[in-house]
Structures are given as C-alpha cells and as structure tokens.
C-alpha cells in the first residue's frame, strides 16, 4: 500500500486548486434552511462528473412526521433536496456512508464579518465564509477522497454512499429521510468540524420548556403575591444541581478535556407583563445534553423526577409544581466501540498521513451520527477538517491544508475498510491474504 499512498498523496497535491475552487463555489452558494437547492446543484453536478449514481429528492414532510425522531420547524421541503451519490463496489467488501450536511446557520450581523459571509475569501491559507468549516470543507474532503480513488483506477469492493443532506442544523430531518429511503451501510463517517480529532462518541441533546407558577398581586402590596420570577431562580439553581449530578457520573476518558460533558443550558427566560404587577408565570427554555450511552427517555425521566423534588426545598412547589414539556429540536446520541474496525482503519491511516497519533475524544455537541447509528443501524464516527471554535461564528474559516490532509486520510481509510480489488483478491496492505467480511450492500 505505500505505493498507493504516494499516488493518492500526489493526486491530492495536483488537484489542490481544483478542490479549493470547488469549496469556494459551494461557500458562495448560500444554503441556509429552505435555500439549499443552489449548493446541492453544485454537489450533484460534481458527483455526476465523477460517474457516480445520483439520487436527488425533496423529503416528504408528511411521511417524516410519522417518525418519532423527526423534528423540523417546517413540514415542507421544496427547494431543499437531499443529494446522494453512490460509488458502487465490485462486491464482497464492507459498505460505508459518507454523510455531510449542506445546510448552514444564518450569517448573523454582517458588520461583525471582515468580508461578505459568502465570499469564500482566501487569506494566509484559510478560506472564510459561512459554512466553510461547518461543514462544506468536510464535504469537499469526502468528494476529493472518492475522486482520488476513481482517477487513480482504484476500485473498491464495498459500496461508498456519499450523502449531502439538509436540515442537520435543526434536528437531522435530511439524514432521517435518507435512512427512511433505505440507505444503510456497515459503518458511516461524518466530517463535522473536529479539528481533525476523531469522535467515536457523540453527545445528544433535546430542548425543554418549564412553566413556573406564581400568584399575581399589585406591586404596591407585592407581599400578598408570589413572584414567579423569584421562584424561577429556585428552579434554575435546582437544574444547575442536576447538571452537576449528571456530569459527576461521567468518568469516560474521552471527556477528560471537556469541562462539562453533558451540559444543561438555559437559553430563554420570559415572565411578567406589567412593572407594577407581581408576575404569576415564568417560562424557562433550555437544552439538555444526553450522554452517548444514555437514551433520551432516560434523560427525560431524570429531569422530571428531579423537578418533583423541588417541593422538598420550597413548600410552594408542592401545591404548584413546575410544568415540564419537551419541544423542538433533538439530536440522538451515538457511540461506536473504540475497537471497531472502522476506528482502527481511521486511526491507522491518520498515523500514516499525519505521522502522529490522532486525538480521540467525545463530541461536545450533537450530530447526525446518532440517527445513523440508532435509526439507520449504521455505526458512525465523526472526523473532519473544520475548526470547532469558529463554527457558527462571524469570520468562520477553515485551514485549507486540513481539507486536503483529511481527504487523503479518508481515501486510504476507504481502501482499508471497503477492500480494494486487486489481481490477487484479498491482498491487504501488509501483503497477507485476508477475507474481507461485510454485506457490501
């Protein structure tokens, strides 16, 4: 395999300008929610030029609504197609899904950007623009990896299923639609912005809303009432204690560099309607992190049981318990065994290309990996070139060198995972004969 690695490396060097132009073109096509069609057309054209089998469709919101894991703020997906490209294997190898989302978050206050958010400006080896790191740069790494194999005449035994999906930023409806369309594989790789760290585990999350009751009164005699704002402070402190309790249980070394592995974030608080009235209702909304090995139902049950304990700290809550509801976005947690063969292949090829061991951690945020793992029965790993610290920020950027290094690592990983068709069937990179297992679906 050393000769193949040299060929892949040289091909990527020779096509660096082509890859940079493709990424810039994708960044210059804004793909916020509901506007993904332009960027997806670029992806589809590229996949077609590569000779892949193309499947493009707008998800059916009425069908998705029937699934318990569906969430989206919209129910209709016109102008928002999923695009899948299939690189068929010769058979007998393991299959893989390469999953990347095309949707990006809004660009926000443009005054905080040095250049137009969709300029794709290049400065000092970095490309700037909304979505360049989260995660169009990762998508380009996937495309270049497949193109490098095809143009070097390397034929894989297992199928490679490339997915450019919508809706990841709002809950994963695009990936769910791909799963329900029948796309499954022996494993999956998602190039989210990890700074080229490898994440075999992904935190899940879900949104909650708590209604805290008070008793209204005139502000001049506020002592006759019960302030829901003041009572909400007790609730907030109680939730902070739950966060501490849940995180104290986590001893996974993959979280050793994460201060709070599964945070409970309070993002919205609303209450009261008149300065001279005692407020009788406060609404608190937040995001609850879910551990990789935990189910969402277990996390929900723990939150509900914890809120019932408020009555022990304050008599008011015995007669007026807060009302908990779950709403909006949710991301399913996911986990793959540390000794999974795709993990071993990715770590090995990272060492070959980078000349050092990769950093292996657990994801501090949710991805579509949980949906692939639990709904699609396709265990997923997250590994990509993007810069974690600038995703969703003004002046979002990516290091172009990392895009191409990631492409090389993924290309070599595909060879090891899917198996390579050779004159001596089954020859591995070590030169020994080996039977490649898997369904090759």
XYZ file of C-alpha atoms in Angstrom:
441
model
C 0.000 0.000 0.000
C 2.897 2.500 0.292
C 2.814 2.961 -3.493
C -0.922 3.626 -3.377
C -0.454 6.150 -0.581
C 2.116 8.012 -2.702
C -0.254 8.046 -5.658
C -3.132 9.366 -3.538
C -0.897 11.986 -1.939
C 0.398 13.180 -5.311
C -3.085 13.274 -6.825
C -4.357 15.467 -3.994
C -1.376 17.813 -4.373
C -2.013 18.031 -8.119
C -5.715 18.771 -7.585
C -5.389 21.247 -4.746
C -6.507 24.187 -6.889
C -9.476 22.216 -8.199
C -10.544 21.283 -4.676
C -10.135 24.855 -3.446
C -12.260 26.171 -6.312
C -14.984 23.607 -5.576
C -15.104 24.593 -1.907
C -15.172 28.289 -2.755
C -18.013 27.717 -5.212
C -20.009 25.827 -2.565
C -19.444 28.552 0.049
C -20.544 31.212 -2.425
C -23.893 29.403 -2.767
C -25.771 30.350 0.445
C -27.566 27.294 1.796
C -29.485 28.408 4.857
C -32.623 26.470 5.714
C -35.006 26.473 2.755
C -32.340 27.662 0.303
C -30.183 24.582 -0.185
C -31.031 23.852 -3.826
C -28.286 26.018 -5.360
C -25.490 24.446 -3.330
C -26.920 20.970 -3.864
C -26.927 21.530 -7.624
C -23.166 22.140 -7.430
C -22.709 18.922 -5.460
C -24.895 16.889 -7.827
C -23.043 18.171 -10.878
C -19.695 17.242 -9.347
C -20.880 13.745 -8.436
C -22.271 13.280 -11.936
C -18.934 14.329 -13.465
C -17.294 11.654 -11.306
C -19.604 9.000 -12.745
C -21.492 8.224 -9.526
C -25.095 7.027 -9.432
C -27.145 10.074 -8.396
C -30.298 10.116 -6.272
C -31.818 13.529 -5.552
C -35.182 14.135 -3.891
C -37.094 16.574 -1.712
C -38.061 14.813 1.536
C -41.747 14.179 2.168
C -42.651 16.097 5.322
C -45.922 14.215 5.808
C -44.037 10.913 5.905
C -41.254 12.215 8.132
C -43.820 13.492 10.671
C -44.852 9.910 11.349
C -41.401 9.080 12.744
C -40.758 9.613 16.464
C -37.307 11.119 15.828
C -38.491 13.715 13.322
C -38.147 17.386 14.089
C -38.059 20.432 11.872
C -39.550 23.912 12.179
C -41.051 23.274 8.749
C -43.069 20.449 7.264
C -42.457 21.079 3.565
C -39.054 20.806 1.869
C -39.400 22.312 -1.600
C -36.122 23.872 -2.771
C -34.341 21.672 -0.207
C -33.284 18.408 -1.846
C -31.103 15.670 -0.450
C -28.396 14.506 -2.844
C -26.835 11.028 -2.724
C -24.044 9.725 -4.938
C -23.185 6.023 -4.966
C -19.759 4.677 -5.914
C -20.551 1.023 -6.492
C -18.096 -1.611 -5.358
C -17.339 -4.867 -7.108
C -18.844 -6.885 -4.257
C -17.610 -8.754 -1.205
C -16.420 -5.681 0.718
C -17.835 -3.601 3.528
C -20.004 -0.624 2.649
C -19.769 2.869 4.108
C -21.885 6.017 4.241
C -20.070 9.341 3.944
C -22.567 11.817 5.387
C -22.231 15.598 5.318
C -24.825 18.333 5.707
C -25.142 21.181 3.208
C -27.302 23.472 5.366
C -25.646 26.334 7.231
C -26.761 28.588 10.064
C -27.651 32.235 9.268
C -24.725 34.618 8.859
C -25.934 36.972 11.631
C -24.728 40.566 11.990
C -22.751 41.255 8.820
C -20.976 44.165 10.491
C -19.047 41.552 12.510
C -17.658 39.976 9.316
C -14.471 41.301 7.731
C -15.666 40.092 4.302
C -19.029 39.155 2.849
C -20.155 35.954 4.661
C -20.444 34.167 1.319
C -17.279 35.497 -0.292
C -15.123 32.398 0.129
C -12.216 34.803 0.606
C -8.763 33.168 0.907
C -6.122 34.665 3.183
C -2.958 33.080 4.563
C -4.020 29.514 3.802
C -7.513 29.977 5.191
C -10.848 30.210 3.416
C -13.547 32.323 5.056
C -17.308 32.140 4.795
C -20.464 30.900 6.439
C -20.492 27.116 6.355
C -16.901 26.695 5.170
C -15.930 24.936 8.413
C -19.403 23.642 9.341
C -19.259 21.738 7.139
C -18.692 22.305 3.444
C -14.936 21.874 3.895
C -15.577 18.385 5.244
C -17.898 17.602 2.344
C -15.192 18.599 -0.130
C -12.751 16.284 1.689
C -15.179 13.413 1.091
C -15.606 14.264 -2.581
C -11.853 14.574 -3.142
C -11.255 11.238 -1.400
C -13.656 9.468 -3.772
C -12.351 11.315 -6.811
C -8.742 10.424 -5.917
C -9.650 6.737 -5.847
C -11.573 6.814 -9.112
C -8.970 8.782 -11.059
C -6.184 6.521 -9.792
C -8.061 3.487 -11.094
C -8.588 2.101 -7.576
C -11.727 0.011 -7.463
C -13.240 -0.802 -4.090
C -15.107 -3.965 -3.213
C -17.635 -2.288 -0.914
C -20.095 0.450 -1.878
C -19.408 4.066 -0.904
C -22.610 6.060 -0.361
C -21.994 9.811 -0.290
C -24.823 11.833 1.245
C -25.221 15.611 1.075
C -28.165 16.190 3.394
C -30.290 19.095 4.545
C -31.592 20.030 7.999
C -28.737 18.858 10.259
C -28.628 22.237 11.999
C -32.271 21.922 13.046
C -32.509 18.285 14.036
C -31.499 15.909 11.239
C -34.574 15.590 9.020
C -32.371 15.186 5.936
C -30.429 12.240 7.328
C -33.643 10.716 8.694
C -35.144 10.990 5.201
C -32.090 9.210 3.742
C -32.420 6.399 6.284
C -36.137 6.002 5.539
C -35.327 5.924 1.820
C -33.372 2.753 2.545
C -29.776 3.925 2.769
C -27.844 1.832 5.274
C -24.261 0.570 5.372
C -21.783 -1.310 7.541
C -20.492 1.968 9.019
C -20.515 5.726 8.466
C -18.138 8.660 8.593
C -19.267 12.259 9.194
C -16.735 15.085 8.598
C -18.107 17.616 11.089
C -15.600 20.271 12.287
C -13.482 18.354 14.814
C -10.075 19.979 14.192
C -9.125 16.553 12.777
C -9.836 14.885 16.100
C -11.687 11.564 15.968
C -15.017 11.361 17.807
C -16.312 7.794 18.273
C -18.993 9.152 20.621
C -21.450 11.985 20.145
C -23.473 13.743 22.783
C -27.204 14.001 22.151
C -29.439 16.863 23.155
C -33.053 17.992 23.295
C -34.970 21.148 24.089
C -37.213 21.556 27.123
C -39.595 24.164 28.496
C -40.515 24.678 32.152
C -43.506 26.756 33.286
C -43.008 28.205 36.774
C -46.155 29.434 38.511
C -46.582 32.339 40.912
C -49.555 34.323 42.283
C -50.332 37.771 40.934
C -50.788 40.842 43.127
C -50.407 44.609 42.910
C -46.787 45.713 43.038
C -47.612 48.035 45.942
C -48.607 45.035 48.015
C -46.288 42.514 46.475
C -46.135 40.655 49.777
C -49.689 39.469 49.028
C -48.473 37.683 45.911
C -45.823 35.121 44.956
C -43.327 36.178 42.315
C -42.864 33.572 39.586
C -39.596 35.302 38.731
C -38.241 34.703 42.232
C -39.494 31.111 42.197
C -37.837 30.568 38.808
C -34.494 31.381 40.451
C -35.024 28.396 42.734
C -35.838 26.246 39.707
C -32.711 27.414 37.870
C -30.463 26.621 40.836
C -32.144 23.214 41.097
C -31.382 22.500 37.435
C -27.763 23.539 37.948
C -27.548 20.950 40.724
C -28.948 18.326 38.337
C -26.273 19.234 35.795
C -23.574 18.720 38.423
C -25.068 15.388 39.466
C -25.313 14.059 35.905
C -21.791 15.100 34.976
C -20.291 13.702 38.189
C -21.295 10.239 36.949
C -19.229 10.536 33.773
C -15.743 9.043 34.029
C -15.183 8.345 30.331
C -11.586 9.386 29.489
C -12.832 10.655 26.113
C -14.390 13.537 28.044
C -11.327 14.415 30.114
C -10.739 17.638 28.158
C -14.390 18.695 28.253
C -15.255 20.760 31.370
C -18.967 19.854 31.232
C -19.540 16.710 29.113
C -23.351 16.944 29.021
C -24.423 20.498 29.846
C -27.895 21.727 30.639
C -28.058 25.139 29.020
C -30.774 27.666 29.870
C -31.265 29.808 26.805
C -34.598 31.599 27.231
C -36.451 33.060 30.198
C -39.667 35.043 29.894
C -42.033 36.258 32.591
C -44.289 39.041 33.793
C -46.337 41.503 31.796
C -46.502 44.709 33.876
C -43.917 46.509 36.058
C -46.476 47.154 38.796
C -47.751 43.588 38.984
C -46.304 40.534 40.708
C -45.595 38.070 37.872
C -47.626 34.882 38.008
C -45.911 32.896 35.295
C -42.353 32.435 34.005
C -41.245 30.316 31.092
C -37.735 28.840 31.052
C -36.411 27.111 27.938
C -33.179 25.186 27.576
C -31.150 22.405 26.024
C -30.380 19.191 27.902
C -27.293 17.226 26.918
C -27.673 13.442 26.655
C -24.719 11.098 27.253
C -23.648 8.815 24.371
C -24.693 5.614 26.179
C -27.884 7.157 27.598
C -31.308 7.086 25.957
C -33.308 10.246 25.516
C -36.135 8.733 27.563
C -33.782 8.103 30.482
C -32.670 11.744 30.406
C -36.277 12.945 30.265
C -37.265 10.768 33.209
C -34.365 12.049 35.296
C -35.282 15.679 34.626
C -38.944 15.049 35.518
C -38.077 13.213 38.752
C -35.598 15.935 39.712
C -38.171 18.717 39.322
C -40.596 16.819 41.569
C -38.036 17.179 44.368
C -38.476 20.961 44.377
C -41.272 20.588 46.911
C -38.739 19.398 49.481
C -36.817 22.655 49.174
C -39.805 25.011 48.898
C -43.339 24.294 50.102
C -44.746 26.412 47.260
C -43.807 23.769 44.712
C -45.754 21.026 46.498
C -49.012 22.749 45.597
C -47.712 24.441 42.450
C -45.247 22.110 40.768
C -43.496 23.413 37.655
C -44.794 22.033 34.374
C -42.169 20.360 32.164
C -42.567 19.831 28.444
C -40.259 18.712 25.656
C -40.399 20.524 22.362
C -38.458 21.426 19.260
C -35.088 20.148 18.182
C -33.389 16.998 19.374
C -30.237 15.165 18.376
C -29.902 11.457 19.115
C -26.701 10.434 20.977
C -24.404 7.948 19.320
C -21.457 5.718 20.147
C -19.193 3.266 18.349
C -16.889 0.758 20.034
C -13.345 2.067 20.463
C -12.046 -1.125 18.818
C -14.469 -1.037 15.905
C -12.662 -1.911 12.681
C -13.507 1.441 11.097
C -11.943 3.157 14.124
C -8.837 1.026 13.710
C -8.641 1.817 9.999
C -9.112 5.567 10.505
C -6.545 5.748 13.318
C -4.026 3.750 11.285
C -4.388 5.899 8.184
C -4.255 9.086 10.239
C -0.879 7.959 11.575
C 0.315 7.133 8.064
C -0.575 10.572 6.701
C -0.013 12.849 9.708
C 2.937 10.985 11.195
C 1.480 11.131 14.697
C -1.337 9.698 16.781
C -4.746 11.324 16.435
C -6.569 12.922 19.345
C -9.585 10.754 20.184
C -12.361 12.435 22.161
C -16.135 12.515 22.554
C -18.133 15.123 20.679
C -19.324 18.054 22.822
C -22.322 18.578 20.533
C -24.872 16.551 18.654
C -24.537 15.342 15.062
C -26.498 13.183 12.643
C -24.351 10.273 13.841
C -26.940 9.261 16.415
C -29.649 8.940 13.759
C -27.378 6.861 11.559
C -26.384 4.638 14.478
C -29.755 4.079 16.135
C -32.294 4.564 13.340
C -30.168 3.602 10.349
C -28.345 0.767 12.165
C -25.111 2.213 10.769
C -22.491 2.946 13.460
C -20.909 6.330 12.848
C -17.620 8.118 13.538
C -17.175 11.895 13.380
C -13.900 13.194 11.910
C -13.405 16.324 9.858
C -11.118 19.227 8.952
C -13.212 22.140 10.218
C -12.260 24.431 13.097
C -14.514 23.655 16.067
C -14.032 27.045 17.703
C -15.297 29.117 14.752
C -18.370 27.130 13.677
C -21.427 29.445 13.754
C -19.157 32.458 14.481
C -18.536 35.592 12.386
C -15.440 35.226 10.181
C -15.861 31.446 10.111
C -12.871 29.867 8.384
C -11.111 26.613 7.592
C -7.440 25.724 7.155
C -7.157 24.554 3.567
C -4.243 22.252 4.389
C -6.564 20.313 6.699
C -9.170 19.847 3.960
C -6.617 18.070 1.776
C -4.976 16.082 4.589
C -8.416 14.861 5.651
C -9.207 13.865 2.062
C -6.022 11.774 1.902
C -6.756 10.066 5.236
C -10.334 9.278 4.194
C -9.277 7.928 0.785
C -6.838 5.497 2.400
C -9.410 4.578 5.066
C -11.926 3.705 2.343
C -9.397 1.334 0.776
C -8.730 -0.407 4.094
C -12.386 -0.539 5.134
C -14.116 -1.380 1.862
C -11.361 -3.563 0.451
C -9.564 -2.984 -2.835
C -9.982 -5.080 -5.958
C -6.559 -6.408 -6.955
C -5.142 -9.084 -9.232
C -4.619 -11.161 -6.083
C -8.040 -10.983 -4.495
C -7.962 -10.168 -0.789
C -4.379 -8.886 -0.535
C -4.131 -6.430 2.342
C -1.733 -3.530 2.803
C 0.589 -5.848 4.740
C 0.736 -8.271 1.793
C -1.099 -11.068 3.629
C -4.219 -12.698 2.277
C -7.352 -11.853 4.182
C -11.049 -12.462 3.758
C -12.981 -9.206 3.837
C -16.276 -9.605 5.667
C -19.403 -7.474 5.382
C -22.650 -7.345 3.484
C -21.435 -4.967 0.790
C -24.980 -3.641 0.490
